[in-house]
Structure formats: C-alpha cells, structure tokens
Amino acid sequence: MRKFEQLGSLSEPEMQALWKAPVRFGHVRAHEDIVSEGQGLSESSLILDGFACRYKLLPGGMRQIMSFQIPGDFCDLQGLVLTAMDYAVGALTRCHVAFLSHQSLFQLFETHPRIAQALWKETLVDGMIHREWLENIGRRPAYARIAHLLCEMRSRLKAIGLAQDRQFELPLTQTDIGDATGLSMIHVNRTLRKLRADGLITFHANVVTVHDWKRLQSTAGFDPSYLQLQPIGSGKIGRAR
Amino acid sequence: MRKFEQLGSLSEPEMQALWKAPVRFGHVRAHEDIVSEGQGLSESSLILDGFACRYKLLPGGMRQIMSFQIPGDFCDLQGLVLTAMDYAVGALTRCHVAFLSHQSLFQLFETHPRIAQALWKETLVDGMIHREWLENIGRRPAYARIAHLLCEMRSRLKAIGLAQDRQFELPLTQTDIGDATGLSMIHVNRTLRKLRADGLITFHANVVTVHDWKRLQSTAGFDPSYLQLQPIGSGKIGRAR
DNA sequence: CGAATACTTGATTACCTTCAATACGCGTGG
DNA sequence: CCACGCGTATTGAAGGTAATCAAGTATTCG
C-alpha cells in the first residue's frame, strides 16, 4: 500500500504529512460504482488494488469508457475543484480504495503546496491519457486501436510493477475493450483473433501475452515515451520555486 | 481584452495581482503553430482573440484535433507542471495571444494560492471537454457527432459573448471539422448537407445558422448543462478554506 | 448443476472512406 | 480587368471496415 510514493516525487516532509492525513479505507465489489455521475463529492478516492474505469452512459444505453484506473490512480480528483462529476467510476474487479476527505486535503495544501501541485499533475496526466485516446479512437482503425490500448496498459502496469515483459493481467471483458475503443464487442473479438493469428498477442483468461512487442508497438503507432514523465522536482518547477 | 475575468471568479486582490503580472502580447498568423509538440515551455499562452486548436499528427500524416481554443482559453497550462507538451497548438485564424511567464505565475501562486486553483480548474475543464469528445467520437454516428460539436461550440461561444441564439461565427474548414470528429472531410460535407436538408442548421462562409435548436440538441444528445460550472467561491472549496 | 455471463462464428447491412473529378472563391500578378 | 493558381467545397462511384442480427458454445459462479 505504499503506492503513494508513485504519486510524484514529493519530498520527505511532504510524504510524512500525507501519512498523517486521515484516510478511510474501503472496498467496492466488481461491477459496482465507486462514484456516480452528477454527484458532488466530499472525498477523493485512490485505487489501492483492483481495476476501475471512468465511463459515461449515452441515452441509448451505450457506454463509453474514458480511461482505466489502476492501483495508484486517483479516480475523482476532479471533484476536489469542481462541484459535480461529469462521469462515473465503476469497479471492473473488486477494488480496495482509500478515501481522502477534501477538507484534510485542502489543509495539506496550505502547509505543503507541492502536494496540490502533485495532484494537479495527476489531473494533467489524465488529460494526456484522454488525448491519447482521442487520437486512438478518432484516427486509428480497429486493429491498431486495440493494439494501442494493450501497449498503453502494459506500459502503465509495468510502471507500477504489475506487468512483466511478456505477460500481464488485464481483467477486461471484450465488451469493456469495445466500450473503451468505440467498437462493438463482436468486432473486438474478431480483431483480437487477428492479432493472435498474426502472432502479436494472445488474450485469454484475463491475461495478455505479448509475443512480438516490437511489431505490436509499430502497428499500434505507440510512442514508448508515453507517460514517461520527468519528476516534478527536476523540471521547470524545481527551478521556479 | 478584459477576458481574464471569465477565468473563474477570483476575488478583487487576486485580480489586481493578475493585472500587475508581466505579460507579453503577440499574434500568430493563421495556420501557424502557437506551441509545438514535444516542446518544453517557459510561458503559458492565453488566447485573447481568434481560434486555435490542439492537435496531434499521426505517422501517416493524419491529424486529430483534441479541442478548439477560443478567446479566454489557455492553450498550454500543461506546460506549467509537466516538462513537455504532448500536443501542438495551431492557430486556425490570426490569433492575439498573451504570454505569461511561468516564473511570474509561480510567484503569484505563492501569494495567491487561489490563482493556482483557478488554473487547475481550467485544466480540469479541459479534461471535461476531452471526455465529452471521447463520448462523441467513440459512440455517436457522424450526424449526431457533428451536431454535438456545433452545440458545444455554440454553448462555449455564447458564454463569452461570441454567439447569438440563432447564429455564430465558426471559422473552421470542413477538414478541420473532420479532424476534430474523426471523420473524412468528404463525409463531413455530406453530413452538413444532411443537417441542412433536415432544417437544423446551415454552415456557410464560416457562419453557423441554427434553424432548429431544440432538434439539433436532441439529435446531438447534447446536455445543455455542459460546462455550466459553479463558480469556485460558492462551492466546496469556499467552505473548505 | 443450472443460470448467467462471456465468448465465438456466420450472414447481412450500413456507414464511412477512398479515389476521382469538377466547381467555387479569392487573392496575386500579368 | 482578367487569367491563373491555390485552397476549399461539392459530387459521384466503388470498396472496405465495422455494426447489427442471429445463433450457438464456453465459462464462471452461486
């Protein structure tokens, strides 16, 4: 549970302060919502364990997933600064979640402004992922689109030690993948088979096995520097303060 | 140029401080970049006048537009906290731009932390727009997709006094609309004609005329509360501080 | 073990893209 | 002033990608 540390290179006293903040722990069953759309929030939730997704429902009942949240990700920092959520967060597996009250976060911001900045940064990274997905859904054909999603998830899961080079667990149904990529479940199925037939990956029992990482990456048009951020302290901000 | 005020309900002394900050003014010709991808920045740019867009180019030369920036919008707040831009910002028309150095912004944050929060909020609104676009591109057919884009732009332009009920200027080519919605220019053309034939809108010489707002909204699945945010001071944050 | 959920496969249809060619609008320069 | 060229818009035809419909199989879970 010491995943706070990935939060973004804070200094020792800042980490100390975070440890002392009151945290409520809880868990959410698979297929239940962690946060609902339209809700106003009084605490922010951080995934400690499990997979979740942000999504919206359309009038017709269709679902669009906007991002997957993995351990170490905040779900709803948006609710800290804005008064209503424009999306829901659903648990894809059983999730362990830490809830931090907004009040105590704001108190932390007073004494440790860099914590606010670290959280701001979190939301900016969300924005980067959204833009990557816009590019993906808007301009790539299904084959590359799914390949790209797999590249992204491998990359993000590796960063938190949940993926190996050749293999990682990805507890998504084909319906989930379809809702994330803007495709029908059926087409996802066929495309996965094609990826399999081409010797790029296999996806079975929630496990992705990468057979040809290089080719997967190139068909996806995946940029390996994706989300490889510089730590806060070493960049412009360090200088500016 | 007093569009700073839309920045998000800051108090008087905060506004005063903003006025005193050093600002560099400039302009960018149409079709030129305001910011390039991959760049590290030392100042943040705010559109005072004109239209711009955030975009990425794919290896094949395709372009995906992630959002349109209109007067009063920051283009690259991301560069304040992160060290490299993951997208470029291109001017669609001649743009007047204000550049605020990161250094002076960070100084402002020290004395007026709510300014930082207002900018954080700006980036969260960007995130909301991205998610709306993800839903749009991922799950709506071309007809509704373009209708939705028009609804959004009308709504945002109205908020800054640049749209009337029935008519507003939208200096986008059909290619731009295609790159924003993930469609081919040709299909945009045909879809616009269909919207015209159905009596919803006309789009000619960069002017959108709305003939049937209600029907446009309903075919788009547009939520009229989109981006209607509560001011910062009146929400949770006000209480928390 | 039975029901529910997830996956697979085939056939058909529709949406959207690509290719190709033409027309329009506008500023430049002859 | 008109010709020219360029970017933008328009239109038609052909083809491919992905959706929908329909039915059947495998898994998971209570």
mmCIF file of N, CA and C in Angstrom, chain A residues 127-214:
data_model
loop_
_atom_site.group_PDB
_atom_site.id
_atom_site.type_symbol
_atom_site.label_atom_id
_atom_site.label_comp_id
_atom_site.label_asym_id
_atom_site.label_seq_id
_atom_site.Cartn_x
_atom_site.Cartn_y
_atom_site.Cartn_z
ATOM 1 N N GLY A 127 -5.390 14.106 -18.456
ATOM 2 C CA GLY A 127 -5.632 14.803 -19.716
ATOM 3 C C GLY A 127 -4.801 14.224 -20.843
ATOM 4 N N MET A 128 -3.552 13.891 -20.557
ATOM 5 C CA MET A 128 -2.702 13.292 -21.586
ATOM 6 C C MET A 128 -3.294 11.972 -22.063
ATOM 7 N N ILE A 129 -3.764 11.187 -21.114
ATOM 8 C CA ILE A 129 -4.335 9.900 -21.494
ATOM 9 C C ILE A 129 -5.588 10.125 -22.347
ATOM 10 N N HIS A 130 -6.392 11.060 -21.948
ATOM 11 C CA HIS A 130 -7.586 11.359 -22.738
ATOM 12 C C HIS A 130 -7.219 11.729 -24.174
ATOM 13 N N ARG A 131 -6.185 12.549 -24.302
ATOM 14 C CA ARG A 131 -5.813 12.975 -25.650
ATOM 15 C C ARG A 131 -5.272 11.804 -26.460
ATOM 16 N N GLU A 132 -4.520 10.957 -25.779
ATOM 17 C CA GLU A 132 -4.020 9.767 -26.467
ATOM 18 C C GLU A 132 -5.203 8.928 -26.957
ATOM 19 N N TRP A 133 -6.205 8.824 -26.135
ATOM 20 C CA TRP A 133 -7.377 8.034 -26.522
ATOM 21 C C TRP A 133 -8.157 8.706 -27.650
ATOM 22 N N LEU A 134 -8.219 10.018 -27.630
ATOM 23 C CA LEU A 134 -8.907 10.728 -28.711
ATOM 24 C C LEU A 134 -8.227 10.420 -30.035
ATOM 25 N N GLU A 135 -6.914 10.488 -30.025
ATOM 26 C CA GLU A 135 -6.166 10.155 -31.231
ATOM 27 C C GLU A 135 -6.466 8.715 -31.636
ATOM 28 N N ASN A 136 -6.479 7.863 -30.644
ATOM 29 C CA ASN A 136 -6.657 6.445 -30.904
ATOM 30 C C ASN A 136 -8.030 6.168 -31.520
ATOM 31 N N ILE A 137 -9.060 6.653 -30.859
ATOM 32 C CA ILE A 137 -10.418 6.375 -31.308
ATOM 33 C C ILE A 137 -10.748 7.137 -32.580
ATOM 34 N N GLY A 138 -10.212 8.353 -32.669
ATOM 35 C CA GLY A 138 -10.576 9.186 -33.810
ATOM 36 C C GLY A 138 -9.896 8.788 -35.092
ATOM 37 N N ARG A 139 -8.671 8.315 -34.998
ATOM 38 C CA ARG A 139 -7.890 8.202 -36.221
ATOM 39 C C ARG A 139 -7.260 6.854 -36.489
ATOM 40 N N ARG A 140 -7.436 5.894 -35.614
ATOM 41 C CA ARG A 140 -6.816 4.600 -35.898
ATOM 42 C C ARG A 140 -7.875 3.556 -36.197
ATOM 43 N N PRO A 141 -7.598 2.652 -37.117
ATOM 44 C CA PRO A 141 -8.522 1.556 -37.381
ATOM 45 C C PRO A 141 -8.510 0.566 -36.219
ATOM 46 N N ALA A 142 -9.530 -0.265 -36.174
ATOM 47 C CA ALA A 142 -9.753 -1.135 -35.013
ATOM 48 C C ALA A 142 -8.501 -1.917 -34.610
ATOM 49 N N TYR A 143 -7.826 -2.449 -35.591
ATOM 50 C CA TYR A 143 -6.667 -3.300 -35.332
ATOM 51 C C TYR A 143 -5.599 -2.541 -34.544
ATOM 52 N N ALA A 144 -5.226 -1.383 -35.037
ATOM 53 C CA ALA A 144 -4.224 -0.574 -34.353
ATOM 54 C C ALA A 144 -4.771 -0.021 -33.042
ATOM 55 N N ARG A 145 -6.055 0.210 -33.007
ATOM 56 C CA ARG A 145 -6.670 0.813 -31.832
ATOM 57 C C ARG A 145 -6.549 -0.119 -30.632
ATOM 58 N N ILE A 146 -6.861 -1.377 -30.866
ATOM 59 C CA ILE A 146 -6.776 -2.331 -29.769
ATOM 60 C C ILE A 146 -5.317 -2.588 -29.416
ATOM 61 N N ALA A 147 -4.478 -2.661 -30.436
ATOM 62 C CA ALA A 147 -3.048 -2.823 -30.179
ATOM 63 C C ALA A 147 -2.548 -1.676 -29.301
ATOM 64 N N HIS A 148 -3.002 -0.495 -29.597
ATOM 65 C CA HIS A 148 -2.535 0.660 -28.833
ATOM 66 C C HIS A 148 -3.000 0.592 -27.379
ATOM 67 N N LEU A 149 -4.233 0.182 -27.204
ATOM 68 C CA LEU A 149 -4.736 0.058 -25.828
ATOM 69 C C LEU A 149 -3.893 -0.933 -25.040
ATOM 70 N N LEU A 150 -3.532 -2.030 -25.682
ATOM 71 C CA LEU A 150 -2.723 -3.033 -24.996
ATOM 72 C C LEU A 150 -1.336 -2.485 -24.673
ATOM 73 N N CYS A 151 -0.773 -1.745 -25.609
ATOM 74 C CA CYS A 151 0.529 -1.121 -25.344
ATOM 75 C C CYS A 151 0.431 -0.184 -24.146
ATOM 76 N N GLU A 152 -0.599 0.631 -24.145
ATOM 77 C CA GLU A 152 -0.742 1.584 -23.043
ATOM 78 C C GLU A 152 -0.862 0.863 -21.714
ATOM 79 N N MET A 153 -1.704 -0.141 -21.669
ATOM 80 C CA MET A 153 -1.918 -0.816 -20.399
ATOM 81 C C MET A 153 -0.649 -1.535 -19.947
ATOM 82 N N ARG A 154 0.046 -2.134 -20.875
ATOM 83 C CA ARG A 154 1.302 -2.776 -20.491
ATOM 84 C C ARG A 154 2.250 -1.749 -19.904
ATOM 85 N N SER A 155 2.341 -0.624 -20.578
ATOM 86 C CA SER A 155 3.257 0.414 -20.139
ATOM 87 C C SER A 155 2.891 0.937 -18.746
ATOM 88 N N ARG A 156 1.610 1.204 -18.540
ATOM 89 C CA ARG A 156 1.199 1.747 -17.242
ATOM 90 C C ARG A 156 1.331 0.701 -16.150
ATOM 91 N N LEU A 157 1.002 -0.545 -16.480
ATOM 92 C CA LEU A 157 1.073 -1.593 -15.462
ATOM 93 C C LEU A 157 2.522 -1.901 -15.110
ATOM 94 N N LYS A 158 3.381 -1.808 -16.108
ATOM 95 C CA LYS A 158 4.801 -2.019 -15.828
ATOM 96 C C LYS A 158 5.313 -0.980 -14.846
ATOM 97 N N ALA A 159 4.842 0.249 -15.020
ATOM 98 C CA ALA A 159 5.316 1.335 -14.165
ATOM 99 C C ALA A 159 4.984 1.100 -12.701
ATOM 100 N N ILE A 160 3.960 0.299 -12.432
ATOM 101 C CA ILE A 160 3.639 0.027 -11.034
ATOM 102 C C ILE A 160 3.942 -1.434 -10.690
ATOM 103 N N GLY A 161 4.730 -2.075 -11.520
ATOM 104 C CA GLY A 161 5.182 -3.420 -11.207
ATOM 105 C C GLY A 161 4.146 -4.500 -11.390
ATOM 106 N N LEU A 162 3.116 -4.203 -12.181
ATOM 107 C CA LEU A 162 2.067 -5.198 -12.389
ATOM 108 C C LEU A 162 2.099 -5.817 -13.781
ATOM 109 N N ALA A 163 3.184 -5.612 -14.490
ATOM 110 C CA ALA A 163 3.311 -6.277 -15.784
ATOM 111 C C ALA A 163 4.747 -6.721 -15.966
ATOM 112 N N GLN A 164 4.880 -7.881 -16.575
ATOM 113 C CA GLN A 164 6.205 -8.337 -16.957
ATOM 114 C C GLN A 164 6.383 -8.025 -18.432
ATOM 115 N N ASP A 165 7.560 -8.332 -18.933
ATOM 116 C CA ASP A 165 7.811 -8.003 -20.327
ATOM 117 C C ASP A 165 6.844 -8.703 -21.259
ATOM 118 N N ARG A 166 6.642 -9.981 -21.023
ATOM 119 C CA ARG A 166 5.880 -10.763 -21.985
ATOM 120 C C ARG A 166 4.426 -10.984 -21.580
ATOM 121 N N GLN A 167 4.098 -10.635 -20.369
ATOM 122 C CA GLN A 167 2.798 -11.079 -19.893
ATOM 123 C C GLN A 167 2.266 -10.151 -18.797
ATOM 124 N N PHE A 168 0.965 -9.914 -18.811
ATOM 125 C CA PHE A 168 0.377 -9.166 -17.701
ATOM 126 C C PHE A 168 -1.115 -9.467 -17.615
ATOM 127 N N GLU A 169 -1.635 -9.224 -16.432
ATOM 128 C CA GLU A 169 -3.047 -9.478 -16.201
ATOM 129 C C GLU A 169 -3.842 -8.241 -16.570
ATOM 130 N N LEU A 170 -4.911 -8.457 -17.283
ATOM 131 C CA LEU A 170 -5.756 -7.338 -17.720
ATOM 132 C C LEU A 170 -7.215 -7.774 -17.602
ATOM 133 N N PRO A 171 -7.824 -7.511 -16.467
ATOM 134 C CA PRO A 171 -9.149 -8.074 -16.191
ATOM 135 C C PRO A 171 -10.266 -7.311 -16.884
ATOM 136 N N LEU A 172 -10.226 -7.319 -18.223
ATOM 137 C CA LEU A 172 -11.265 -6.644 -19.000
ATOM 138 C C LEU A 172 -12.013 -7.677 -19.829
ATOM 139 N N THR A 173 -13.308 -7.505 -19.931
ATOM 140 C CA THR A 173 -14.052 -8.325 -20.885
ATOM 141 C C THR A 173 -13.919 -7.683 -22.263
ATOM 142 N N GLN A 174 -14.276 -8.437 -23.268
ATOM 143 C CA GLN A 174 -14.220 -7.884 -24.622
ATOM 144 C C GLN A 174 -15.216 -6.738 -24.763
ATOM 145 N N THR A 175 -16.282 -6.800 -24.013
ATOM 146 C CA THR A 175 -17.232 -5.685 -24.001
ATOM 147 C C THR A 175 -16.572 -4.422 -23.451
ATOM 148 N N ASP A 176 -15.800 -4.580 -22.392
ATOM 149 C CA ASP A 176 -15.087 -3.428 -21.837
ATOM 150 C C ASP A 176 -14.155 -2.825 -22.881
ATOM 151 N N ILE A 177 -13.412 -3.689 -23.543
ATOM 152 C CA ILE A 177 -12.475 -3.190 -24.559
ATOM 153 C C ILE A 177 -13.237 -2.458 -25.655
ATOM 154 N N GLY A 178 -14.375 -3.015 -26.033
ATOM 155 C CA GLY A 178 -15.192 -2.331 -27.039
ATOM 156 C C GLY A 178 -15.656 -0.964 -26.565
ATOM 157 N N ASP A 179 -16.109 -0.888 -25.338
ATOM 158 C CA ASP A 179 -16.597 0.390 -24.820
ATOM 159 C C ASP A 179 -15.470 1.398 -24.649
ATOM 160 N N ALA A 180 -14.265 0.904 -24.508
ATOM 161 C CA ALA A 180 -13.125 1.810 -24.368
ATOM 162 C C ALA A 180 -12.633 2.298 -25.722
ATOM 163 N N THR A 181 -12.790 1.476 -26.737
ATOM 164 C CA THR A 181 -12.221 1.815 -28.041
ATOM 165 C C THR A 181 -13.271 2.282 -29.043
ATOM 166 N N GLY A 182 -14.519 2.322 -28.614
ATOM 167 C CA GLY A 182 -15.565 2.761 -29.531
ATOM 168 C C GLY A 182 -15.926 1.715 -30.566
ATOM 169 N N LEU A 183 -15.707 0.438 -30.236
ATOM 170 C CA LEU A 183 -16.010 -0.636 -31.180
ATOM 171 C C LEU A 183 -17.087 -1.547 -30.589
ATOM 172 N N SER A 184 -17.677 -2.355 -31.438
ATOM 173 C CA SER A 184 -18.626 -3.342 -30.923
ATOM 174 C C SER A 184 -17.858 -4.530 -30.371
ATOM 175 N N MET A 185 -18.456 -5.157 -29.388
ATOM 176 C CA MET A 185 -17.833 -6.311 -28.758
ATOM 177 C C MET A 185 -17.446 -7.365 -29.804
ATOM 178 N N ILE A 186 -18.311 -7.554 -30.777
ATOM 179 C CA ILE A 186 -18.076 -8.571 -31.801
ATOM 180 C C ILE A 186 -16.834 -8.257 -32.619
ATOM 181 N N HIS A 187 -16.715 -6.978 -32.939
ATOM 182 C CA HIS A 187 -15.543 -6.602 -33.729
ATOM 183 C C HIS A 187 -14.271 -6.700 -32.898
ATOM 184 N N VAL A 188 -14.376 -6.446 -31.627
ATOM 185 C CA VAL A 188 -13.228 -6.628 -30.739
ATOM 186 C C VAL A 188 -12.790 -8.082 -30.779
ATOM 187 N N ASN A 189 -13.752 -8.957 -30.679
ATOM 188 C CA ASN A 189 -13.454 -10.389 -30.705
ATOM 189 C C ASN A 189 -12.684 -10.767 -31.968
ATOM 190 N N ARG A 190 -13.193 -10.314 -33.092
ATOM 191 C CA ARG A 190 -12.540 -10.668 -34.366
ATOM 192 C C ARG A 190 -11.167 -10.053 -34.470
ATOM 193 N N THR A 191 -11.038 -8.843 -33.978
ATOM 194 C CA THR A 191 -9.752 -8.155 -34.078
ATOM 195 C C THR A 191 -8.726 -8.819 -33.165
ATOM 196 N N LEU A 192 -9.162 -9.217 -31.988
ATOM 197 C CA LEU A 192 -8.241 -9.931 -31.091
ATOM 198 C C LEU A 192 -7.759 -11.221 -31.743
ATOM 199 N N ARG A 193 -8.672 -11.890 -32.403
ATOM 200 C CA ARG A 193 -8.265 -13.120 -33.072
ATOM 201 C C ARG A 193 -7.225 -12.839 -34.132
ATOM 202 N N LYS A 194 -7.432 -11.743 -34.857
ATOM 203 C CA LYS A 194 -6.476 -11.375 -35.894
ATOM 204 C C LYS A 194 -5.107 -11.060 -35.283
ATOM 205 N N LEU A 195 -5.115 -10.352 -34.180
ATOM 206 C CA LEU A 195 -3.847 -10.044 -33.502
ATOM 207 C C LEU A 195 -3.166 -11.348 -33.097
ATOM 208 N N ARG A 196 -3.975 -12.269 -32.666
ATOM 209 C CA ARG A 196 -3.478 -13.583 -32.295
ATOM 210 C C ARG A 196 -2.907 -14.314 -33.503
ATOM 211 N N ALA A 197 -3.703 -14.333 -34.578
ATOM 212 C CA ALA A 197 -3.280 -15.042 -35.791
ATOM 213 C C ALA A 197 -1.987 -14.451 -36.344
ATOM 214 N N ASP A 198 -1.820 -13.158 -36.174
ATOM 215 C CA ASP A 198 -0.615 -12.510 -36.682
ATOM 216 C C ASP A 198 0.569 -12.678 -35.732
ATOM 217 N N GLY A 199 0.321 -13.388 -34.635
ATOM 218 C CA GLY A 199 1.428 -13.663 -33.728
ATOM 219 C C GLY A 199 1.852 -12.486 -32.870
ATOM 220 N N LEU A 200 0.966 -11.518 -32.674
ATOM 221 C CA LEU A 200 1.348 -10.366 -31.861
ATOM 222 C C LEU A 200 1.063 -10.602 -30.386
ATOM 223 N N ILE A 201 -0.146 -11.027 -30.082
ATOM 224 C CA ILE A 201 -0.509 -11.242 -28.683
ATOM 225 C C ILE A 201 -1.522 -12.384 -28.579
ATOM 226 N N THR A 202 -1.670 -12.892 -27.373
ATOM 227 C CA THR A 202 -2.862 -13.670 -27.063
ATOM 228 C C THR A 202 -3.496 -13.059 -25.837
ATOM 229 N N PHE A 203 -4.801 -13.163 -25.774
ATOM 230 C CA PHE A 203 -5.541 -12.596 -24.650
ATOM 231 C C PHE A 203 -6.536 -13.657 -24.214
ATOM 232 N N HIS A 204 -6.234 -14.265 -23.094
ATOM 233 C CA HIS A 204 -7.093 -15.356 -22.647
ATOM 234 C C HIS A 204 -7.133 -15.375 -21.127
ATOM 235 N N ALA A 205 -8.314 -15.587 -20.593
ATOM 236 C CA ALA A 205 -8.482 -15.655 -19.139
ATOM 237 C C ALA A 205 -7.882 -14.428 -18.465
ATOM 238 N N ASN A 206 -8.153 -13.270 -19.056
ATOM 239 C CA ASN A 206 -7.702 -12.005 -18.472
ATOM 240 C C ASN A 206 -6.188 -11.848 -18.432
ATOM 241 N N VAL A 207 -5.508 -12.637 -19.225
ATOM 242 C CA VAL A 207 -4.062 -12.480 -19.276
ATOM 243 C C VAL A 207 -3.645 -12.165 -20.708
ATOM 244 N N VAL A 208 -2.881 -11.106 -20.855
ATOM 245 C CA VAL A 208 -2.339 -10.751 -22.160
ATOM 246 C C VAL A 208 -0.920 -11.284 -22.239
ATOM 247 N N THR A 209 -0.637 -12.023 -23.298
ATOM 248 C CA THR A 209 0.724 -12.470 -23.537
ATOM 249 C C THR A 209 1.222 -11.800 -24.804
ATOM 250 N N VAL A 210 2.327 -11.131 -24.671
ATOM 251 C CA VAL A 210 2.877 -10.394 -25.807
ATOM 252 C C VAL A 210 3.892 -11.277 -26.502
ATOM 253 N N HIS A 211 3.618 -11.593 -27.759
ATOM 254 C CA HIS A 211 4.536 -12.469 -28.488
ATOM 255 C C HIS A 211 5.557 -11.676 -29.281
ATOM 256 N N ASP A 212 5.168 -10.481 -29.706
ATOM 257 C CA ASP A 212 6.076 -9.695 -30.548
ATOM 258 C C ASP A 212 5.875 -8.221 -30.215
ATOM 259 N N TRP A 213 6.570 -7.807 -29.181
ATOM 260 C CA TRP A 213 6.379 -6.449 -28.660
ATOM 261 C C TRP A 213 6.701 -5.402 -29.714
ATOM 262 N N LYS A 214 7.774 -5.620 -30.449
ATOM 263 C CA LYS A 214 8.176 -4.631 -31.452
ATOM 264 C C LYS A 214 7.084 -4.406 -32.485
#
